[in-house]
PDB file of C-alpha atoms in Angstrom:
ATOM      1  CA  MET A   1       0.000   0.000   0.000  1.00 56.00           C
ATOM      2  CA  LYS A   2       2.811   2.357   0.925  1.00 50.00           C
ATOM      3  CA  ARG A   3       4.487   1.587  -2.407  1.00 55.00           C
ATOM      4  CA  TRP A   4       1.299   2.449  -4.323  1.00 53.00           C
ATOM      5  CA  ILE A   5       0.937   5.719  -2.439  1.00 55.00           C
ATOM      6  CA  SER A   6       4.581   6.558  -3.094  1.00 58.00           C
ATOM      7  CA  PHE A   7       4.184   5.691  -6.783  1.00 54.00           C
ATOM      8  CA  ILE A   8       1.059   7.862  -7.151  1.00 56.00           C
ATOM      9  CA  LEU A   9       2.713  10.804  -5.392  1.00 57.00           C
ATOM     10  CA  HIS A  10       5.801  10.444  -7.573  1.00 56.00           C
ATOM     11  CA  LEU A  11       3.644  10.314 -10.720  1.00 56.00           C
ATOM     12  CA  ALA A  12       1.706  13.390  -9.611  1.00 56.00           C
ATOM     13  CA  MET A  13       4.933  15.325  -9.110  1.00 56.00           C
ATOM     14  CA  ILE A  14       6.081  14.414 -12.620  1.00 53.00           C
ATOM     15  CA  VAL A  15       2.780  15.627 -14.113  1.00 47.00           C
ATOM     16  CA  ILE A  16       2.954  18.924 -12.200  1.00 48.00           C
ATOM     17  CA  LEU A  17       6.564  19.582 -13.222  1.00 46.00           C
ATOM     18  CA  THR A  18       5.839  18.709 -16.869  1.00 46.00           C
ATOM     19  CA  SER A  19       2.854  21.056 -16.921  1.00 46.00           C
ATOM     20  CA  PHE A  20       4.926  23.867 -15.393  1.00 41.00           C
ATOM     21  CA  VAL A  21       7.729  23.473 -17.963  1.00 40.00           C
ATOM     22  CA  SER A  22       5.190  23.377 -20.806  1.00 41.00           C
ATOM     23  CA  TYR A  23       3.443  26.512 -19.472  1.00 39.00           C
ATOM     24  CA  THR A  24       6.768  28.356 -19.105  1.00 38.00           C
ATOM     25  CA  ALA A  25       7.817  27.463 -22.644  1.00 36.00           C
ATOM     26  CA  THR A  26       4.468  28.593 -23.999  1.00 34.00           C
ATOM     27  CA  LYS A  27       4.731  31.940 -22.202  1.00 32.00           C
ATOM     28  CA  GLN A  28       8.208  32.471 -23.609  1.00 32.00           C
ATOM     29  CA  MET A  29       6.877  31.924 -27.151  1.00 30.00           C
ATOM     30  CA  ASP A  30       3.893  34.225 -26.607  1.00 32.00           C
ATOM     31  CA  LEU A  31       5.191  37.333 -28.402  1.00 28.00           C
ATOM     32  CA  LYS A  32       3.601  40.555 -27.216  1.00 30.00           C
ATOM     33  CA  ILE A  33       2.325  42.838 -29.975  1.00 25.00           C
ATOM     34  CA  PRO A  34       3.428  46.462 -29.464  1.00 32.00           C
ATOM     35  CA  ASP A  35       0.587  48.922 -28.840  1.00 35.00           C
ATOM     36  CA  SER A  36       1.755  50.905 -31.873  1.00 32.00           C
ATOM     37  CA  LEU A  37       0.784  48.018 -34.166  1.00 28.00           C
ATOM     38  CA  LYS A  38      -2.616  47.196 -32.714  1.00 30.00           C
ATOM     39  CA  VAL A  39      -5.554  47.898 -35.008  1.00 34.00           C
ATOM     40  CA  VAL A  40      -9.105  47.823 -33.683  1.00 30.00           C
ATOM     41  CA  THR A  41     -11.877  47.555 -36.269  1.00 34.00           C
ATOM     42  CA  ASN A  42     -15.346  48.976 -35.754  1.00 34.00           C
ATOM     43  CA  ASP A  43     -17.659  48.627 -38.755  1.00 36.00           C
ATOM     44  CA  GLU A  44     -16.235  50.872 -41.495  1.00 37.00           C
ATOM     45  CA  VAL A  45     -13.941  52.874 -39.213  1.00 39.00           C
ATOM     46  CA  PHE A  46     -10.819  51.548 -37.492  1.00 39.00           C
ATOM     47  CA  VAL A  47      -8.453  53.072 -35.010  1.00 40.00           C
ATOM     48  CA  LEU A  48      -4.755  53.036 -35.895  1.00 41.00           C
ATOM     49  CA  GLN A  49      -2.056  53.847 -33.385  1.00 39.00           C
ATOM     50  CA  ASP A  50       1.245  54.835 -34.924  1.00 39.00           C
ATOM     51  CA  SER A  51       4.684  55.738 -33.650  1.00 34.00           C
ATOM     52  CA  LEU A  52       8.330  55.678 -34.580  1.00 33.00           C
ATOM     53  CA  THR A  53       8.450  51.950 -33.837  1.00 35.00           C
ATOM     54  CA  SER A  54       6.340  51.280 -36.929  1.00 39.00           C
ATOM     55  CA  GLU A  55       9.348  52.230 -39.067  1.00 40.00           C
ATOM     56  CA  SER A  56      11.022  48.971 -38.072  1.00 37.00           C
ATOM     57  CA  THR A  57       8.145  46.742 -39.232  1.00 40.00           C
ATOM     58  CA  LEU A  58       8.210  44.767 -42.466  1.00 40.00           C
ATOM     59  CA  VAL A  59       5.365  46.796 -43.977  1.00 49.00           C
ATOM     60  CA  ASN A  60       6.608  49.502 -46.352  1.00 56.00           C
ATOM     61  CA  PRO A  61       4.710  52.029 -48.481  1.00 56.00           C
ATOM     62  CA  PRO A  62       4.581  51.516 -52.252  1.00 59.00           C
ATOM     63  CA  TYR A  63       7.251  53.501 -54.097  1.00 63.00           C
ATOM     64  CA  LEU A  64       5.596  55.885 -56.546  1.00 69.00           C
ATOM     65  CA  GLY A  65       8.556  58.068 -57.428  1.00 81.00           C
ATOM     66  CA  ASN A  66       9.819  61.402 -56.111  1.00 88.00           C
ATOM     67  CA  ALA A  67       7.127  63.641 -57.584  1.00 95.00           C
ATOM     68  CA  TYR A  68       4.074  65.001 -55.757  1.00 95.00           C
ATOM     69  CA  ASN A  69       2.067  61.783 -56.104  1.00 94.00           C
ATOM     70  CA  GLY A  70       4.872  59.778 -54.505  1.00 96.00           C
ATOM     71  CA  PHE A  71       5.139  62.342 -51.704  1.00 97.00           C
ATOM     72  CA  LYS A  72       1.466  62.371 -50.808  1.00 96.00           C
ATOM     73  CA  GLU A  73       1.086  58.591 -50.948  1.00 96.00           C
ATOM     74  CA  ALA A  74       4.190  58.018 -48.817  1.00 96.00           C
ATOM     75  CA  LEU A  75       2.911  60.488 -46.229  1.00 97.00           C
ATOM     76  CA  ALA A  76      -0.579  58.957 -46.347  1.00 97.00           C
ATOM     77  CA  PHE A  77       0.852  55.506 -45.747  1.00 96.00           C
ATOM     78  CA  LYS A  78       2.687  56.762 -42.671  1.00 95.00           C
ATOM     79  CA  GLU A  79      -0.434  58.492 -41.377  1.00 95.00           C
ATOM     80  CA  SER A  80      -3.112  55.857 -42.036  1.00 95.00           C
ATOM     81  CA  GLN A  81      -1.723  53.160 -44.327  1.00 94.00           C
ATOM     82  CA  GLY A  82      -3.538  55.045 -47.083  1.00 96.00           C
ATOM     83  CA  ARG A  83      -7.067  54.412 -45.786  1.00 96.00           C
ATOM     84  CA  TYR A  84      -9.733  57.061 -46.166  1.00 96.00           C
ATOM     85  CA  GLY A  85     -12.011  55.838 -43.351  1.00 95.00           C
ATOM     86  CA  VAL A  86      -9.484  56.016 -40.519  1.00 93.00           C
ATOM     87  CA  VAL A  87     -10.096  57.830 -37.245  1.00 95.00           C
ATOM     88  CA  ASN A  88      -7.193  57.542 -34.803  1.00 93.00           C
ATOM     89  CA  THR A  89      -7.338  57.450 -31.005  1.00 91.00           C
ATOM     90  CA  LEU A  90      -7.069  61.255 -30.813  1.00 92.00           C
ATOM     91  CA  GLY A  91      -9.841  61.899 -33.335  1.00 93.00           C
ATOM     92  CA  TYR A  92      -7.696  62.725 -36.371  1.00 96.00           C
ATOM     93  CA  LEU A  93      -9.506  61.912 -39.576  1.00 96.00           C
ATOM     94  CA  GLY A  94      -8.990  60.247 -42.925  1.00 97.00           C
ATOM     95  CA  LYS A  95      -6.166  59.208 -45.178  1.00 98.00           C
ATOM     96  CA  TYR A  96      -3.968  62.139 -44.130  1.00 97.00           C
ATOM     97  CA  GLN A  97      -5.136  62.341 -40.498  1.00 97.00           C
ATOM     98  CA  PHE A  98      -6.443  65.904 -40.303  1.00 97.00           C
ATOM     99  CA  GLY A  99      -7.590  67.498 -37.073  1.00 95.00           C
ATOM    100  CA  LEU A 100     -10.943  69.274 -37.020  1.00 95.00           C
ATOM    101  CA  SER A 101      -9.367  72.681 -36.356  1.00 94.00           C
ATOM    102  CA  THR A 102      -7.156  72.380 -39.458  1.00 95.00           C
ATOM    103  CA  LEU A 103     -10.125  71.256 -41.555  1.00 97.00           C
ATOM    104  CA  ASN A 104     -12.116  74.258 -40.369  1.00 96.00           C
ATOM    105  CA  LEU A 105      -9.317  76.605 -41.424  1.00 94.00           C
ATOM    106  CA  MET A 106      -9.652  75.278 -44.962  1.00 96.00           C
ATOM    107  CA  GLY A 107     -13.456  75.445 -45.057  1.00 96.00           C
ATOM    108  CA  VAL A 108     -14.338  71.840 -44.182  1.00 96.00           C
ATOM    109  CA  TYR A 109     -16.831  71.529 -41.319  1.00 95.00           C
ATOM    110  CA  ASP A 110     -18.614  68.183 -41.717  1.00 94.00           C
ATOM    111  CA  ALA A 111     -16.425  65.351 -40.386  1.00 94.00           C
ATOM    112  CA  ASN A 112     -18.712  62.555 -41.576  1.00 94.00           C
ATOM    113  CA  SER A 113     -18.896  63.909 -45.109  1.00 95.00           C
ATOM    114  CA  PHE A 114     -15.131  64.355 -45.098  1.00 97.00           C
ATOM    115  CA  LEU A 115     -14.534  60.734 -44.062  1.00 96.00           C
ATOM    116  CA  ASN A 116     -16.805  59.427 -46.805  1.00 95.00           C
ATOM    117  CA  ASP A 117     -15.475  61.588 -49.639  1.00 97.00           C
ATOM    118  CA  PRO A 118     -12.034  60.505 -50.962  1.00 97.00           C
ATOM    119  CA  LYS A 119     -11.973  63.320 -53.546  1.00 97.00           C
ATOM    120  CA  LEU A 120     -12.560  65.894 -50.805  1.00 98.00           C
ATOM    121  CA  GLN A 121      -9.737  64.401 -48.742  1.00 98.00           C
ATOM    122  CA  GLU A 122      -7.334  64.649 -51.687  1.00 98.00           C
ATOM    123  CA  ARG A 123      -8.336  68.269 -52.391  1.00 97.00           C
ATOM    124  CA  THR A 124      -7.966  69.116 -48.717  1.00 98.00           C
ATOM    125  CA  PHE A 125      -4.455  67.674 -48.567  1.00 98.00           C
ATOM    126  CA  GLU A 126      -3.375  69.607 -51.660  1.00 97.00           C
ATOM    127  CA  THR A 127      -4.942  72.772 -50.252  1.00 97.00           C
ATOM    128  CA  ASN A 128      -3.071  72.322 -46.987  1.00 98.00           C
ATOM    129  CA  ILE A 129       0.232  71.885 -48.824  1.00 98.00           C
ATOM    130  CA  ALA A 130      -0.402  75.132 -50.740  1.00 97.00           C
ATOM    131  CA  ARG A 131      -1.359  76.888 -47.498  1.00 97.00           C
ATOM    132  CA  ASN A 132       1.751  75.688 -45.623  1.00 98.00           C
ATOM    133  CA  LYS A 133       3.965  76.596 -48.575  1.00 97.00           C
ATOM    134  CA  TRP A 134       2.778  80.182 -48.217  1.00 97.00           C
ATOM    135  CA  ILE A 135       3.241  80.268 -44.445  1.00 97.00           C
ATOM    136  CA  LEU A 136       6.718  78.722 -44.635  1.00 98.00           C
ATOM    137  CA  ARG A 137       7.878  80.360 -47.904  1.00 97.00           C
ATOM    138  CA  ARG A 138      10.709  82.353 -46.280  1.00 97.00           C
ATOM    139  CA  ASP A 139      11.895  79.382 -44.200  1.00 97.00           C
ATOM    140  CA  ILE A 140      11.890  77.104 -47.245  1.00 97.00           C
ATOM    141  CA  LYS A 141      14.037  79.599 -49.119  1.00 96.00           C
ATOM    142  CA  ARG A 142      16.384  80.122 -46.179  1.00 97.00           C
ATOM    143  CA  PHE A 143      16.904  76.535 -44.988  1.00 97.00           C
ATOM    144  CA  ASN A 144      16.462  74.373 -48.099  1.00 96.00           C
ATOM    145  CA  GLY A 145      19.648  72.333 -48.590  1.00 95.00           C
ATOM    146  CA  LYS A 146      21.083  73.080 -45.151  1.00 96.00           C
ATOM    147  CA  ARG A 147      21.799  70.378 -42.593  1.00 96.00           C
ATOM    148  CA  ILE A 148      20.279  70.544 -39.114  1.00 96.00           C
ATOM    149  CA  ARG A 149      21.525  68.008 -36.588  1.00 93.00           C
ATOM    150  CA  GLY A 150      22.507  65.590 -39.315  1.00 93.00           C
ATOM    151  CA  VAL A 151      19.285  65.941 -41.316  1.00 93.00           C
ATOM    152  CA  VAL A 152      19.316  67.625 -44.729  1.00 96.00           C
ATOM    153  CA  VAL A 153      16.448  70.116 -44.917  1.00 97.00           C
ATOM    154  CA  THR A 154      14.316  69.963 -48.068  1.00 98.00           C
ATOM    155  CA  GLU A 155      11.043  71.575 -49.090  1.00 98.00           C
ATOM    156  CA  SER A 156       9.163  68.279 -48.950  1.00 98.00           C
ATOM    157  CA  GLY A 157      10.600  67.481 -45.523  1.00 98.00           C
ATOM    158  CA  ILE A 158       9.545  70.884 -44.225  1.00 98.00           C
ATOM    159  CA  LEU A 159       5.995  70.483 -45.545  1.00 98.00           C
ATOM    160  CA  ALA A 160       5.665  66.923 -44.246  1.00 98.00           C
ATOM    161  CA  ALA A 161       6.772  68.136 -40.818  1.00 97.00           C
ATOM    162  CA  ALA A 162       4.233  70.974 -41.045  1.00 97.00           C
ATOM    163  CA  HIS A 163       1.538  68.383 -41.720  1.00 96.00           C
ATOM    164  CA  LEU A 164       2.607  66.587 -38.543  1.00 95.00           C
ATOM    165  CA  ALA A 165       3.202  69.452 -36.143  1.00 95.00           C
ATOM    166  CA  GLY A 166       1.864  72.613 -37.777  1.00 95.00           C
ATOM    167  CA  ALA A 167       3.695  75.329 -39.671  1.00 97.00           C
ATOM    168  CA  GLY A 168       4.352  77.381 -36.530  1.00 96.00           C
ATOM    169  CA  ASN A 169       6.210  74.547 -34.817  1.00 97.00           C
ATOM    170  CA  VAL A 170       8.270  73.893 -37.944  1.00 97.00           C
ATOM    171  CA  LYS A 171       9.324  77.539 -37.974  1.00 97.00           C
ATOM    172  CA  LYS A 172      10.481  77.172 -34.363  1.00 97.00           C
ATOM    173  CA  TYR A 173      12.366  73.985 -35.206  1.00 97.00           C
ATOM    174  CA  LEU A 174      14.198  75.554 -38.145  1.00 97.00           C
ATOM    175  CA  ARG A 175      14.981  78.846 -36.451  1.00 97.00           C
ATOM    176  CA  SER A 176      16.258  77.082 -33.326  1.00 96.00           C
ATOM    177  CA  TYR A 177      18.347  74.778 -35.533  1.00 96.00           C
ATOM    178  CA  GLY A 178      16.633  71.695 -34.191  1.00 94.00           C
ATOM    179  CA  LYS A 179      16.417  72.540 -30.495  1.00 95.00           C
ATOM    180  CA  ASP A 180      12.608  72.905 -30.549  1.00 93.00           C
ATOM    181  CA  ASP A 181      11.814  69.458 -31.906  1.00 94.00           C
ATOM    182  CA  VAL A 182       8.232  68.715 -30.871  1.00 90.00           C
ATOM    183  CA  ALA A 183       6.591  65.301 -31.216  1.00 89.00           C
ATOM    184  CA  ASP A 184       3.011  64.134 -31.585  1.00 87.00           C
ATOM    185  CA  ALA A 185       1.215  61.925 -29.056  1.00 85.00           C
ATOM    186  CA  TYR A 186       2.599  58.774 -30.686  1.00 86.00           C
ATOM    187  CA  GLY A 187       6.243  59.882 -30.601  1.00 87.00           C
ATOM    188  CA  SER A 188       6.824  61.043 -34.197  1.00 91.00           C
ATOM    189  CA  ASN A 189       8.799  64.288 -34.163  1.00 95.00           C
ATOM    190  CA  ILE A 190       9.660  67.020 -36.645  1.00 96.00           C
ATOM    191  CA  SER A 191      13.202  65.830 -37.334  1.00 96.00           C
ATOM    192  CA  TYR A 192      11.904  62.334 -38.115  1.00 96.00           C
ATOM    193  CA  TYR A 193       9.454  63.680 -40.713  1.00 96.00           C
ATOM    194  CA  MET A 194      12.147  65.961 -42.120  1.00 96.00           C
ATOM    195  CA  ARG A 195      14.348  62.959 -42.729  1.00 96.00           C
ATOM    196  CA  LYS A 196      11.698  60.456 -43.799  1.00 96.00           C
ATOM    197  CA  PHE A 197      10.061  62.703 -46.411  1.00 97.00           C
ATOM    198  CA  ALA A 198      13.113  64.524 -47.757  1.00 96.00           C
ATOM    199  CA  GLY A 199      13.888  64.871 -51.444  1.00 94.00           C
ATOM    200  CA  PHE A 200      10.448  64.807 -53.065  1.00 97.00           C
ATOM    201  CA  ASP A 201       9.698  67.282 -55.862  1.00 96.00           C
ATOM    202  CA  ILE A 202       6.438  69.020 -54.992  1.00 95.00           C
ATOM    203  CA  SER A 203       6.989  72.097 -57.139  1.00 94.00           C
ATOM    204  CA  THR A 204       3.700  71.432 -58.976  1.00 95.00           C
ATOM    205  CA  ILE A 205       1.793  72.681 -55.913  1.00 95.00           C
ATOM    206  CA  GLN A 206       1.922  76.455 -55.789  1.00 96.00           C
ATOM    207  CA  GLN A 207       1.880  78.396 -52.529  1.00 96.00           C
ATOM    208  CA  LYS A 208      -1.418  80.068 -51.754  1.00 96.00           C
ATOM    209  CA  ARG A 209      -2.345  82.499 -49.020  1.00 94.00           C
ATOM    210  CA  ASN A 210      -5.400  81.525 -46.943  1.00 91.00           C
ATOM    211  CA  ALA A 211      -6.037  78.531 -49.198  1.00 94.00           C
ATOM    212  CA  LYS A 212      -9.562  77.074 -49.034  1.00 95.00           C
ATOM    213  CA  VAL A 213     -10.971  73.826 -50.371  1.00 93.00           C
TER     214      VAL A 213
END
């Protein structure tokens, strides 16, 4: 009887230890997805969180050349993976992730209509580029081709950074020679956009004061 009890206890210990080792191995293989890559779907609208860590993923935007079309599609891919129906966790809208205040400045007031109108989103982006070109015209002329903290400044980099942080913050960045380098809520900063979107030819879009859609 004692032998049977000893055998059963010994067998139970083996089962417990085997289960523990299996559980530990499983936990070690359970890779944790970074918050920056989590996408939550909700009918036709999904929430996309983005940050600098997304640059290291295997997903890359399609290369469409260095002209304006390539510029806008590369920027759109960074903002929303090129999807018109996106609303991010901070309420920024559409393919190019516009805030409501910026949309209002350009004469767009209906968020739902904006989300469901790809042509309007494209016109709004082009209008915003023309508007920021006007605001930053002197800084583009002054800093284009210069190097700030290892990053070559180009017109397209300046305008991409203005899309991220606003023209006023880009002025501060340039005039402080990189000291005032603000970032958005997901960690993308002006210098990153300057570098990532440098070298595109967007001369086809003319600067326009108080541009409206």
